[in-house]
């Protein structure tokens, strides 16, 4: 019988954490259980090193053997281990059932690693096809969701942008900046938004300058951060472009008409 996994040297201290078995006499026919017991202690980040450690041993002590033989044997061992856990599970025992679930999760994770390095198409065709079908179904759902999202976004597209007279982009920017600061009679802001993004994106998306699109970075430069009303970076609206001022219009009281006798 071939030796697939590196055993712990008898009567010696464990030289490597990946070695299987016990320091004293143990029945080599139970190598599979000793291997699984060691695997239960491994982190997922150790799976590759764990696999290669025992593969190197297998190829060393079994001259002429190929990796695919080791891979198939190991894959069968993992699948058998999962089947045994399912068969011997005792849901009525809180401790054993919890331990069984942890061990099944570990073996399935390692099986996933083995699937990821399968260069010999060892997995049954039905399993491969089932996985491909699941992947295709998931991708089709993602495509459908993206198409719906694109369709919803197109609802906001316009046939023609609002055209700004050449040279007066700063004038429109100034008006929008004024809108951001307007307050209602009660003292609350007319418009409320914690971010400046919607303003410059709105300008770039729905306005044009002289019939040409306005680059989003151009509009963004007018909405840079400010300290003491001075831009830290970006562009200030020149005074000559501040042509309009939005002011509060006090409602006029209705004039009562006196009744003539």
PDB file of C-alpha atoms in Angstrom:
ATOM      1  CA  UNK A   1       0.000   0.000   0.000  1.00  0.00           C
ATOM      2  CA  UNK A   2       1.326   3.406  -0.938  1.00  0.00           C
ATOM      3  CA  UNK A   3       2.056   5.991   1.732  1.00  0.00           C
ATOM      4  CA  UNK A   4       0.078   9.127   0.864  1.00  0.00           C
ATOM      5  CA  UNK A   5       0.729  11.362   3.863  1.00  0.00           C
ATOM      6  CA  UNK A   6       3.838  12.075   5.893  1.00  0.00           C
ATOM      7  CA  UNK A   7       3.513  10.388   9.302  1.00  0.00           C
ATOM      8  CA  UNK A   8       4.893  11.592  12.582  1.00  0.00           C
ATOM      9  CA  UNK A   9       8.208   9.854  13.346  1.00  0.00           C
ATOM     10  CA  UNK A  10       7.694   7.239  16.044  1.00  0.00           C
ATOM     11  CA  UNK A  11       8.878   8.151  19.545  1.00  0.00           C
ATOM     12  CA  UNK A  12       9.982  11.589  18.379  1.00  0.00           C
ATOM     13  CA  UNK A  13       8.666  15.099  18.846  1.00  0.00           C
ATOM     14  CA  UNK A  14       6.503  16.506  16.088  1.00  0.00           C
ATOM     15  CA  UNK A  15       8.943  18.087  13.641  1.00  0.00           C
ATOM     16  CA  UNK A  16       6.240  19.678  11.522  1.00  0.00           C
ATOM     17  CA  UNK A  17       2.642  20.576  12.397  1.00  0.00           C
ATOM     18  CA  UNK A  18       1.410  18.948   9.184  1.00  0.00           C
ATOM     19  CA  UNK A  19       2.688  15.481  10.113  1.00  0.00           C
ATOM     20  CA  UNK A  20      -0.114  13.018  10.880  1.00  0.00           C
ATOM     21  CA  UNK A  21      -0.398  10.352  13.556  1.00  0.00           C
ATOM     22  CA  UNK A  22       0.691  10.058  17.176  1.00  0.00           C
ATOM     23  CA  UNK A  23       4.133   9.964  18.765  1.00  0.00           C
ATOM     24  CA  UNK A  24       3.559   6.392  19.927  1.00  0.00           C
ATOM     25  CA  UNK A  25       2.368   3.290  18.099  1.00  0.00           C
ATOM     26  CA  UNK A  26      -0.751   3.730  15.958  1.00  0.00           C
ATOM     27  CA  UNK A  27      -2.418   1.627  13.315  1.00  0.00           C
ATOM     28  CA  UNK A  28      -1.396   2.927   9.901  1.00  0.00           C
ATOM     29  CA  UNK A  29      -4.682   1.685   8.477  1.00  0.00           C
ATOM     30  CA  UNK A  30      -6.314   4.655  10.204  1.00  0.00           C
ATOM     31  CA  UNK A  31      -4.108   7.140   8.351  1.00  0.00           C
ATOM     32  CA  UNK A  32      -7.222   8.703   6.814  1.00  0.00           C
ATOM     33  CA  UNK A  33      -8.658   9.652  10.215  1.00  0.00           C
ATOM     34  CA  UNK A  34      -5.313  11.015  11.367  1.00  0.00           C
ATOM     35  CA  UNK A  35      -5.062  13.090   8.202  1.00  0.00           C
ATOM     36  CA  UNK A  36      -8.563  14.503   8.691  1.00  0.00           C
ATOM     37  CA  UNK A  37      -7.881  15.242  12.364  1.00  0.00           C
ATOM     38  CA  UNK A  38      -4.869  17.292  11.309  1.00  0.00           C
ATOM     39  CA  UNK A  39      -6.847  19.008   8.552  1.00  0.00           C
ATOM     40  CA  UNK A  40      -9.496  20.119  11.072  1.00  0.00           C
ATOM     41  CA  UNK A  41      -6.785  22.191  12.779  1.00  0.00           C
ATOM     42  CA  UNK A  42      -5.645  23.975   9.631  1.00  0.00           C
ATOM     43  CA  UNK A  43      -6.659  27.494   8.564  1.00  0.00           C
ATOM     44  CA  UNK A  44      -7.825  28.077   5.004  1.00  0.00           C
ATOM     45  CA  UNK A  45      -4.668  30.104   4.421  1.00  0.00           C
ATOM     46  CA  UNK A  46      -2.693  26.901   5.113  1.00  0.00           C
ATOM     47  CA  UNK A  47      -4.547  24.653   2.652  1.00  0.00           C
ATOM     48  CA  UNK A  48      -2.083  25.110  -0.203  1.00  0.00           C
ATOM     49  CA  UNK A  49       0.986  24.506   1.964  1.00  0.00           C
ATOM     50  CA  UNK A  50      -0.730  21.528   3.640  1.00  0.00           C
ATOM     51  CA  UNK A  51      -1.533  19.979   0.255  1.00  0.00           C
ATOM     52  CA  UNK A  52       1.958  20.496  -1.159  1.00  0.00           C
ATOM     53  CA  UNK A  53       3.654  19.218   2.017  1.00  0.00           C
ATOM     54  CA  UNK A  54       1.990  15.811   1.747  1.00  0.00           C
ATOM     55  CA  UNK A  55       2.202  15.775  -2.061  1.00  0.00           C
ATOM     56  CA  UNK A  56       5.993  16.199  -1.870  1.00  0.00           C
ATOM     57  CA  UNK A  57       6.164  13.301   0.601  1.00  0.00           C
ATOM     58  CA  UNK A  58       3.979  11.100  -1.620  1.00  0.00           C
ATOM     59  CA  UNK A  59       6.117  11.728  -4.698  1.00  0.00           C
ATOM     60  CA  UNK A  60       9.310  11.149  -2.704  1.00  0.00           C
ATOM     61  CA  UNK A  61       8.408   7.781  -1.133  1.00  0.00           C
ATOM     62  CA  UNK A  62       6.463   6.447  -4.109  1.00  0.00           C
ATOM     63  CA  UNK A  63       8.856   6.579  -7.033  1.00  0.00           C
ATOM     64  CA  UNK A  64       7.226   6.984 -10.427  1.00  0.00           C
ATOM     65  CA  UNK A  65       3.900   8.158  -9.011  1.00  0.00           C
ATOM     66  CA  UNK A  66       2.082  11.202 -10.403  1.00  0.00           C
ATOM     67  CA  UNK A  67       0.326  14.076  -8.647  1.00  0.00           C
ATOM     68  CA  UNK A  68      -3.014  13.176 -10.201  1.00  0.00           C
ATOM     69  CA  UNK A  69      -3.014   9.881  -8.273  1.00  0.00           C
ATOM     70  CA  UNK A  70      -2.434  11.730  -5.007  1.00  0.00           C
ATOM     71  CA  UNK A  71      -5.079  14.297  -5.935  1.00  0.00           C
ATOM     72  CA  UNK A  72      -7.745  11.686  -6.719  1.00  0.00           C
ATOM     73  CA  UNK A  73      -7.020   9.763  -3.527  1.00  0.00           C
ATOM     74  CA  UNK A  74      -7.160  12.905  -1.420  1.00  0.00           C
ATOM     75  CA  UNK A  75     -10.367  14.105  -3.062  1.00  0.00           C
ATOM     76  CA  UNK A  76     -12.050  10.737  -2.424  1.00  0.00           C
ATOM     77  CA  UNK A  77     -10.873  10.822   1.185  1.00  0.00           C
ATOM     78  CA  UNK A  78     -12.441  14.248   1.717  1.00  0.00           C
ATOM     79  CA  UNK A  79     -15.736  13.228   0.105  1.00  0.00           C
ATOM     80  CA  UNK A  80     -15.818  10.028   2.185  1.00  0.00           C
ATOM     81  CA  UNK A  81     -15.070  12.063   5.304  1.00  0.00           C
ATOM     82  CA  UNK A  82     -18.035  14.349   4.646  1.00  0.00           C
ATOM     83  CA  UNK A  83     -20.299  11.328   4.041  1.00  0.00           C
ATOM     84  CA  UNK A  84     -19.202   9.735   7.330  1.00  0.00           C
ATOM     85  CA  UNK A  85     -19.855  12.943   9.250  1.00  0.00           C
ATOM     86  CA  UNK A  86     -23.359  13.156   7.811  1.00  0.00           C
ATOM     87  CA  UNK A  87     -24.056   9.494   8.595  1.00  0.00           C
ATOM     88  CA  UNK A  88     -22.702   9.578  12.149  1.00  0.00           C
ATOM     89  CA  UNK A  89     -24.130  12.981  13.075  1.00  0.00           C
ATOM     90  CA  UNK A  90     -26.212  13.106  16.236  1.00  0.00           C
ATOM     91  CA  UNK A  91     -28.465  16.189  16.117  1.00  0.00           C
ATOM     92  CA  UNK A  92     -29.765  15.311  19.585  1.00  0.00           C
ATOM     93  CA  UNK A  93     -26.314  15.843  21.059  1.00  0.00           C
ATOM     94  CA  UNK A  94     -25.567  19.548  21.223  1.00  0.00           C
ATOM     95  CA  UNK A  95     -21.790  19.095  21.572  1.00  0.00           C
ATOM     96  CA  UNK A  96     -21.342  16.387  18.925  1.00  0.00           C
ATOM     97  CA  UNK A  97     -23.695  18.057  16.452  1.00  0.00           C
ATOM     98  CA  UNK A  98     -21.864  21.377  16.764  1.00  0.00           C
ATOM     99  CA  UNK A  99     -18.483  19.686  16.298  1.00  0.00           C
ATOM    100  CA  UNK A 100     -19.799  17.774  13.282  1.00  0.00           C
ATOM    101  CA  UNK A 101     -21.006  20.981  11.637  1.00  0.00           C
ATOM    102  CA  UNK A 102     -17.619  22.638  12.165  1.00  0.00           C
ATOM    103  CA  UNK A 103     -15.819  19.631  10.686  1.00  0.00           C
ATOM    104  CA  UNK A 104     -18.157  19.453   7.666  1.00  0.00           C
ATOM    105  CA  UNK A 105     -17.557  23.137   6.988  1.00  0.00           C
ATOM    106  CA  UNK A 106     -13.800  22.583   7.133  1.00  0.00           C
ATOM    107  CA  UNK A 107     -13.877  19.582   4.781  1.00  0.00           C
ATOM    108  CA  UNK A 108     -16.114  21.386   2.295  1.00  0.00           C
ATOM    109  CA  UNK A 109     -13.787  24.374   2.351  1.00  0.00           C
ATOM    110  CA  UNK A 110     -10.823  22.091   1.609  1.00  0.00           C
ATOM    111  CA  UNK A 111     -12.855  20.379  -1.129  1.00  0.00           C
ATOM    112  CA  UNK A 112     -13.373  23.822  -2.623  1.00  0.00           C
ATOM    113  CA  UNK A 113      -9.605  24.345  -2.613  1.00  0.00           C
ATOM    114  CA  UNK A 114      -9.118  21.004  -4.368  1.00  0.00           C
ATOM    115  CA  UNK A 115     -11.679  21.975  -6.995  1.00  0.00           C
ATOM    116  CA  UNK A 116      -9.758  25.195  -7.629  1.00  0.00           C
ATOM    117  CA  UNK A 117      -6.550  23.290  -8.509  1.00  0.00           C
ATOM    118  CA  UNK A 118      -8.190  20.477 -10.495  1.00  0.00           C
ATOM    119  CA  UNK A 119      -6.184  20.451 -13.734  1.00  0.00           C
ATOM    120  CA  UNK A 120      -7.131  16.880 -14.611  1.00  0.00           C
ATOM    121  CA  UNK A 121     -10.940  17.306 -14.733  1.00  0.00           C
ATOM    122  CA  UNK A 122     -11.296  14.784 -11.921  1.00  0.00           C
ATOM    123  CA  UNK A 123     -14.656  16.084 -10.758  1.00  0.00           C
ATOM    124  CA  UNK A 124     -17.667  14.172 -12.091  1.00  0.00           C
ATOM    125  CA  UNK A 125     -19.145  15.774 -15.209  1.00  0.00           C
ATOM    126  CA  UNK A 126     -22.545  16.121 -13.573  1.00  0.00           C
ATOM    127  CA  UNK A 127     -20.966  18.121 -10.737  1.00  0.00           C
ATOM    128  CA  UNK A 128     -19.114  20.351 -13.199  1.00  0.00           C
ATOM    129  CA  UNK A 129     -22.222  20.906 -15.307  1.00  0.00           C
ATOM    130  CA  UNK A 130     -24.316  21.660 -12.229  1.00  0.00           C
ATOM    131  CA  UNK A 131     -21.794  24.280 -11.120  1.00  0.00           C
ATOM    132  CA  UNK A 132     -21.666  25.798 -14.603  1.00  0.00           C
ATOM    133  CA  UNK A 133     -25.467  25.944 -14.763  1.00  0.00           C
ATOM    134  CA  UNK A 134     -25.548  27.684 -11.380  1.00  0.00           C
ATOM    135  CA  UNK A 135     -22.894  30.158 -12.539  1.00  0.00           C
ATOM    136  CA  UNK A 136     -24.777  30.881 -15.774  1.00  0.00           C
ATOM    137  CA  UNK A 137     -28.054  31.373 -13.871  1.00  0.00           C
ATOM    138  CA  UNK A 138     -26.347  33.763 -11.428  1.00  0.00           C
ATOM    139  CA  UNK A 139     -24.765  35.752 -14.256  1.00  0.00           C
ATOM    140  CA  UNK A 140     -28.083  35.938 -16.112  1.00  0.00           C
ATOM    141  CA  UNK A 141     -29.714  37.361 -12.973  1.00  0.00           C
ATOM    142  CA  UNK A 142     -26.910  39.901 -12.639  1.00  0.00           C
ATOM    143  CA  UNK A 143     -27.283  40.896 -16.307  1.00  0.00           C
ATOM    144  CA  UNK A 144     -31.047  41.280 -15.893  1.00  0.00           C
ATOM    145  CA  UNK A 145     -30.516  43.473 -12.824  1.00  0.00           C
ATOM    146  CA  UNK A 146     -27.986  45.636 -14.696  1.00  0.00           C
ATOM    147  CA  UNK A 147     -30.294  45.976 -17.710  1.00  0.00           C
ATOM    148  CA  UNK A 148     -33.105  47.084 -15.409  1.00  0.00           C
ATOM    149  CA  UNK A 149     -30.789  49.596 -13.759  1.00  0.00           C
ATOM    150  CA  UNK A 150     -29.712  50.974 -17.156  1.00  0.00           C
ATOM    151  CA  UNK A 151     -33.343  51.214 -18.256  1.00  0.00           C
ATOM    152  CA  UNK A 152     -34.244  53.148 -15.109  1.00  0.00           C
ATOM    153  CA  UNK A 153     -31.292  55.490 -15.602  1.00  0.00           C
ATOM    154  CA  UNK A 154     -32.389  56.220 -19.182  1.00  0.00           C
ATOM    155  CA  UNK A 155     -35.615  57.668 -17.779  1.00  0.00           C
ATOM    156  CA  UNK A 156     -33.517  60.666 -16.748  1.00  0.00           C
ATOM    157  CA  UNK A 157     -31.901  61.169 -20.156  1.00  0.00           C
ATOM    158  CA  UNK A 158     -32.930  64.220 -22.188  1.00  0.00           C
ATOM    159  CA  UNK A 159     -33.128  64.800 -25.945  1.00  0.00           C
ATOM    160  CA  UNK A 160     -31.628  68.282 -25.683  1.00  0.00           C
ATOM    161  CA  UNK A 161     -29.615  69.876 -22.899  1.00  0.00           C
ATOM    162  CA  UNK A 162     -30.320  73.373 -21.595  1.00  0.00           C
ATOM    163  CA  UNK A 163     -27.994  75.635 -23.549  1.00  0.00           C
ATOM    164  CA  UNK A 164     -26.026  78.277 -21.668  1.00  0.00           C
ATOM    165  CA  UNK A 165     -24.982  81.352 -23.601  1.00  0.00           C
ATOM    166  CA  UNK A 166     -21.289  81.261 -24.479  1.00  0.00           C
ATOM    167  CA  UNK A 167     -19.141  82.703 -21.692  1.00  0.00           C
ATOM    168  CA  UNK A 168     -21.881  82.581 -19.047  1.00  0.00           C
ATOM    169  CA  UNK A 169     -21.273  79.245 -17.353  1.00  0.00           C
ATOM    170  CA  UNK A 170     -20.009  81.145 -14.264  1.00  0.00           C
ATOM    171  CA  UNK A 171     -23.280  83.124 -14.245  1.00  0.00           C
ATOM    172  CA  UNK A 172     -25.353  79.941 -14.054  1.00  0.00           C
ATOM    173  CA  UNK A 173     -22.976  78.543 -11.437  1.00  0.00           C
ATOM    174  CA  UNK A 174     -23.472  81.683  -9.360  1.00  0.00           C
ATOM    175  CA  UNK A 175     -27.264  81.326  -9.483  1.00  0.00           C
ATOM    176  CA  UNK A 176     -27.067  77.694  -8.381  1.00  0.00           C
ATOM    177  CA  UNK A 177     -24.713  78.619  -5.585  1.00  0.00           C
ATOM    178  CA  UNK A 178     -27.208  81.256  -4.483  1.00  0.00           C
ATOM    179  CA  UNK A 179     -29.997  78.656  -4.493  1.00  0.00           C
ATOM    180  CA  UNK A 180     -27.942  76.498  -2.144  1.00  0.00           C
ATOM    181  CA  UNK A 181     -27.817  79.323   0.408  1.00  0.00           C
ATOM    182  CA  UNK A 182     -31.435  80.550   0.226  1.00  0.00           C
ATOM    183  CA  UNK A 183     -33.439  80.435   3.434  1.00  0.00           C
ATOM    184  CA  UNK A 184     -37.174  80.340   3.978  1.00  0.00           C
ATOM    185  CA  UNK A 185     -38.897  82.864   6.266  1.00  0.00           C
ATOM    186  CA  UNK A 186     -38.833  80.275   9.054  1.00  0.00           C
ATOM    187  CA  UNK A 187     -35.037  80.196   8.835  1.00  0.00           C
ATOM    188  CA  UNK A 188     -34.719  76.754   7.233  1.00  0.00           C
ATOM    189  CA  UNK A 189     -32.774  76.267   4.028  1.00  0.00           C
ATOM    190  CA  UNK A 190     -34.838  76.034   0.843  1.00  0.00           C
ATOM    191  CA  UNK A 191     -32.538  73.314  -0.494  1.00  0.00           C
ATOM    192  CA  UNK A 192     -30.772  70.795   1.716  1.00  0.00           C
ATOM    193  CA  UNK A 193     -27.920  68.512   0.732  1.00  0.00           C
ATOM    194  CA  UNK A 194     -24.771  67.598   2.643  1.00  0.00           C
ATOM    195  CA  UNK A 195     -22.822  67.129  -0.559  1.00  0.00           C
ATOM    196  CA  UNK A 196     -21.948  69.324  -3.541  1.00  0.00           C
ATOM    197  CA  UNK A 197     -21.848  66.379  -5.953  1.00  0.00           C
ATOM    198  CA  UNK A 198     -25.491  66.634  -7.140  1.00  0.00           C
ATOM    199  CA  UNK A 199     -25.046  70.283  -8.139  1.00  0.00           C
ATOM    200  CA  UNK A 200     -22.050  69.970 -10.437  1.00  0.00           C
ATOM    201  CA  UNK A 201     -23.225  66.621 -11.829  1.00  0.00           C
ATOM    202  CA  UNK A 202     -26.601  68.206 -12.633  1.00  0.00           C
ATOM    203  CA  UNK A 203     -24.843  71.018 -14.524  1.00  0.00           C
ATOM    204  CA  UNK A 204     -22.689  68.603 -16.502  1.00  0.00           C
ATOM    205  CA  UNK A 205     -25.576  66.258 -17.318  1.00  0.00           C
ATOM    206  CA  UNK A 206     -28.369  68.684 -18.177  1.00  0.00           C
ATOM    207  CA  UNK A 207     -26.621  71.870 -19.369  1.00  0.00           C
ATOM    208  CA  UNK A 208     -24.415  72.637 -22.353  1.00  0.00           C
ATOM    209  CA  UNK A 209     -22.165  75.592 -23.089  1.00  0.00           C
ATOM    210  CA  UNK A 210     -22.458  76.984 -26.557  1.00  0.00           C
ATOM    211  CA  UNK A 211     -23.884  73.647 -27.717  1.00  0.00           C
ATOM    212  CA  UNK A 212     -20.981  71.637 -26.275  1.00  0.00           C
ATOM    213  CA  UNK A 213     -21.013  69.300 -23.276  1.00  0.00           C
ATOM    214  CA  UNK A 214     -19.646  70.642 -19.999  1.00  0.00           C
ATOM    215  CA  UNK A 215     -16.943  68.327 -18.576  1.00  0.00           C
ATOM    216  CA  UNK A 216     -17.856  67.232 -15.081  1.00  0.00           C
ATOM    217  CA  UNK A 217     -14.444  68.353 -13.785  1.00  0.00           C
ATOM    218  CA  UNK A 218     -15.084  71.863 -15.127  1.00  0.00           C
ATOM    219  CA  UNK A 219     -18.333  72.154 -13.189  1.00  0.00           C
ATOM    220  CA  UNK A 220     -16.781  70.494 -10.128  1.00  0.00           C
ATOM    221  CA  UNK A 221     -14.078  73.152  -9.916  1.00  0.00           C
ATOM    222  CA  UNK A 222     -16.711  75.744  -8.991  1.00  0.00           C
ATOM    223  CA  UNK A 223     -17.898  73.639  -6.040  1.00  0.00           C
ATOM    224  CA  UNK A 224     -14.595  73.078  -4.284  1.00  0.00           C
ATOM    225  CA  UNK A 225     -14.205  73.247  -0.532  1.00  0.00           C
ATOM    226  CA  UNK A 226     -14.092  76.699   0.995  1.00  0.00           C
ATOM    227  CA  UNK A 227     -12.523  78.185   4.068  1.00  0.00           C
ATOM    228  CA  UNK A 228     -13.737  81.624   5.142  1.00  0.00           C
ATOM    229  CA  UNK A 229     -15.524  81.987   1.805  1.00  0.00           C
ATOM    230  CA  UNK A 230     -12.251  81.517  -0.093  1.00  0.00           C
ATOM    231  CA  UNK A 231     -11.745  78.474  -2.327  1.00  0.00           C
ATOM    232  CA  UNK A 232      -8.983  76.153  -1.182  1.00  0.00           C
ATOM    233  CA  UNK A 233      -8.823  74.858  -4.751  1.00  0.00           C
ATOM    234  CA  UNK A 234     -10.899  75.415  -7.830  1.00  0.00           C
ATOM    235  CA  UNK A 235     -12.474  78.468  -9.440  1.00  0.00           C
ATOM    236  CA  UNK A 236     -14.301  81.432  -7.998  1.00  0.00           C
ATOM    237  CA  UNK A 237     -17.091  83.033 -10.006  1.00  0.00           C
ATOM    238  CA  UNK A 238     -15.711  86.359 -11.302  1.00  0.00           C
ATOM    239  CA  UNK A 239     -17.597  89.454 -10.116  1.00  0.00           C
ATOM    240  CA  UNK A 240     -18.396  90.438 -13.709  1.00  0.00           C
ATOM    241  CA  UNK A 241     -20.334  87.177 -14.110  1.00  0.00           C
ATOM    242  CA  UNK A 242     -22.513  87.776 -11.055  1.00  0.00           C
ATOM    243  CA  UNK A 243     -25.279  89.405 -13.043  1.00  0.00           C
ATOM    244  CA  UNK A 244     -28.299  88.372 -10.963  1.00  0.00           C
ATOM    245  CA  UNK A 245     -29.194  88.265  -7.328  1.00  0.00           C
ATOM    246  CA  UNK A 246     -31.953  86.084  -5.917  1.00  0.00           C
ATOM    247  CA  UNK A 247     -33.772  87.893  -3.126  1.00  0.00           C
ATOM    248  CA  UNK A 248     -36.745  87.062  -0.945  1.00  0.00           C
ATOM    249  CA  UNK A 249     -39.986  88.552  -2.236  1.00  0.00           C
ATOM    250  CA  UNK A 250     -42.078  89.814   0.685  1.00  0.00           C
ATOM    251  CA  UNK A 251     -45.753  89.058  -0.062  1.00  0.00           C
ATOM    252  CA  UNK A 252     -47.757  92.251  -0.427  1.00  0.00           C
ATOM    253  CA  UNK A 253     -50.759  92.613   1.801  1.00  0.00           C
ATOM    254  CA  UNK A 254     -54.061  92.861   0.006  1.00  0.00           C
ATOM    255  CA  UNK A 255     -55.561  96.386   0.035  1.00  0.00           C
ATOM    256  CA  UNK A 256     -59.062  96.477   1.455  1.00  0.00           C
ATOM    257  CA  UNK A 257     -61.573  98.373  -0.580  1.00  0.00           C
ATOM    258  CA  UNK A 258     -63.831 100.544   1.512  1.00  0.00           C
ATOM    259  CA  UNK A 259     -67.521 100.101   0.873  1.00  0.00           C
ATOM    260  CA  UNK A 260     -69.171 103.247  -0.382  1.00  0.00           C
ATOM    261  CA  UNK A 261     -72.500 104.170   1.100  1.00  0.00           C
TER     262      UNK A 261
END
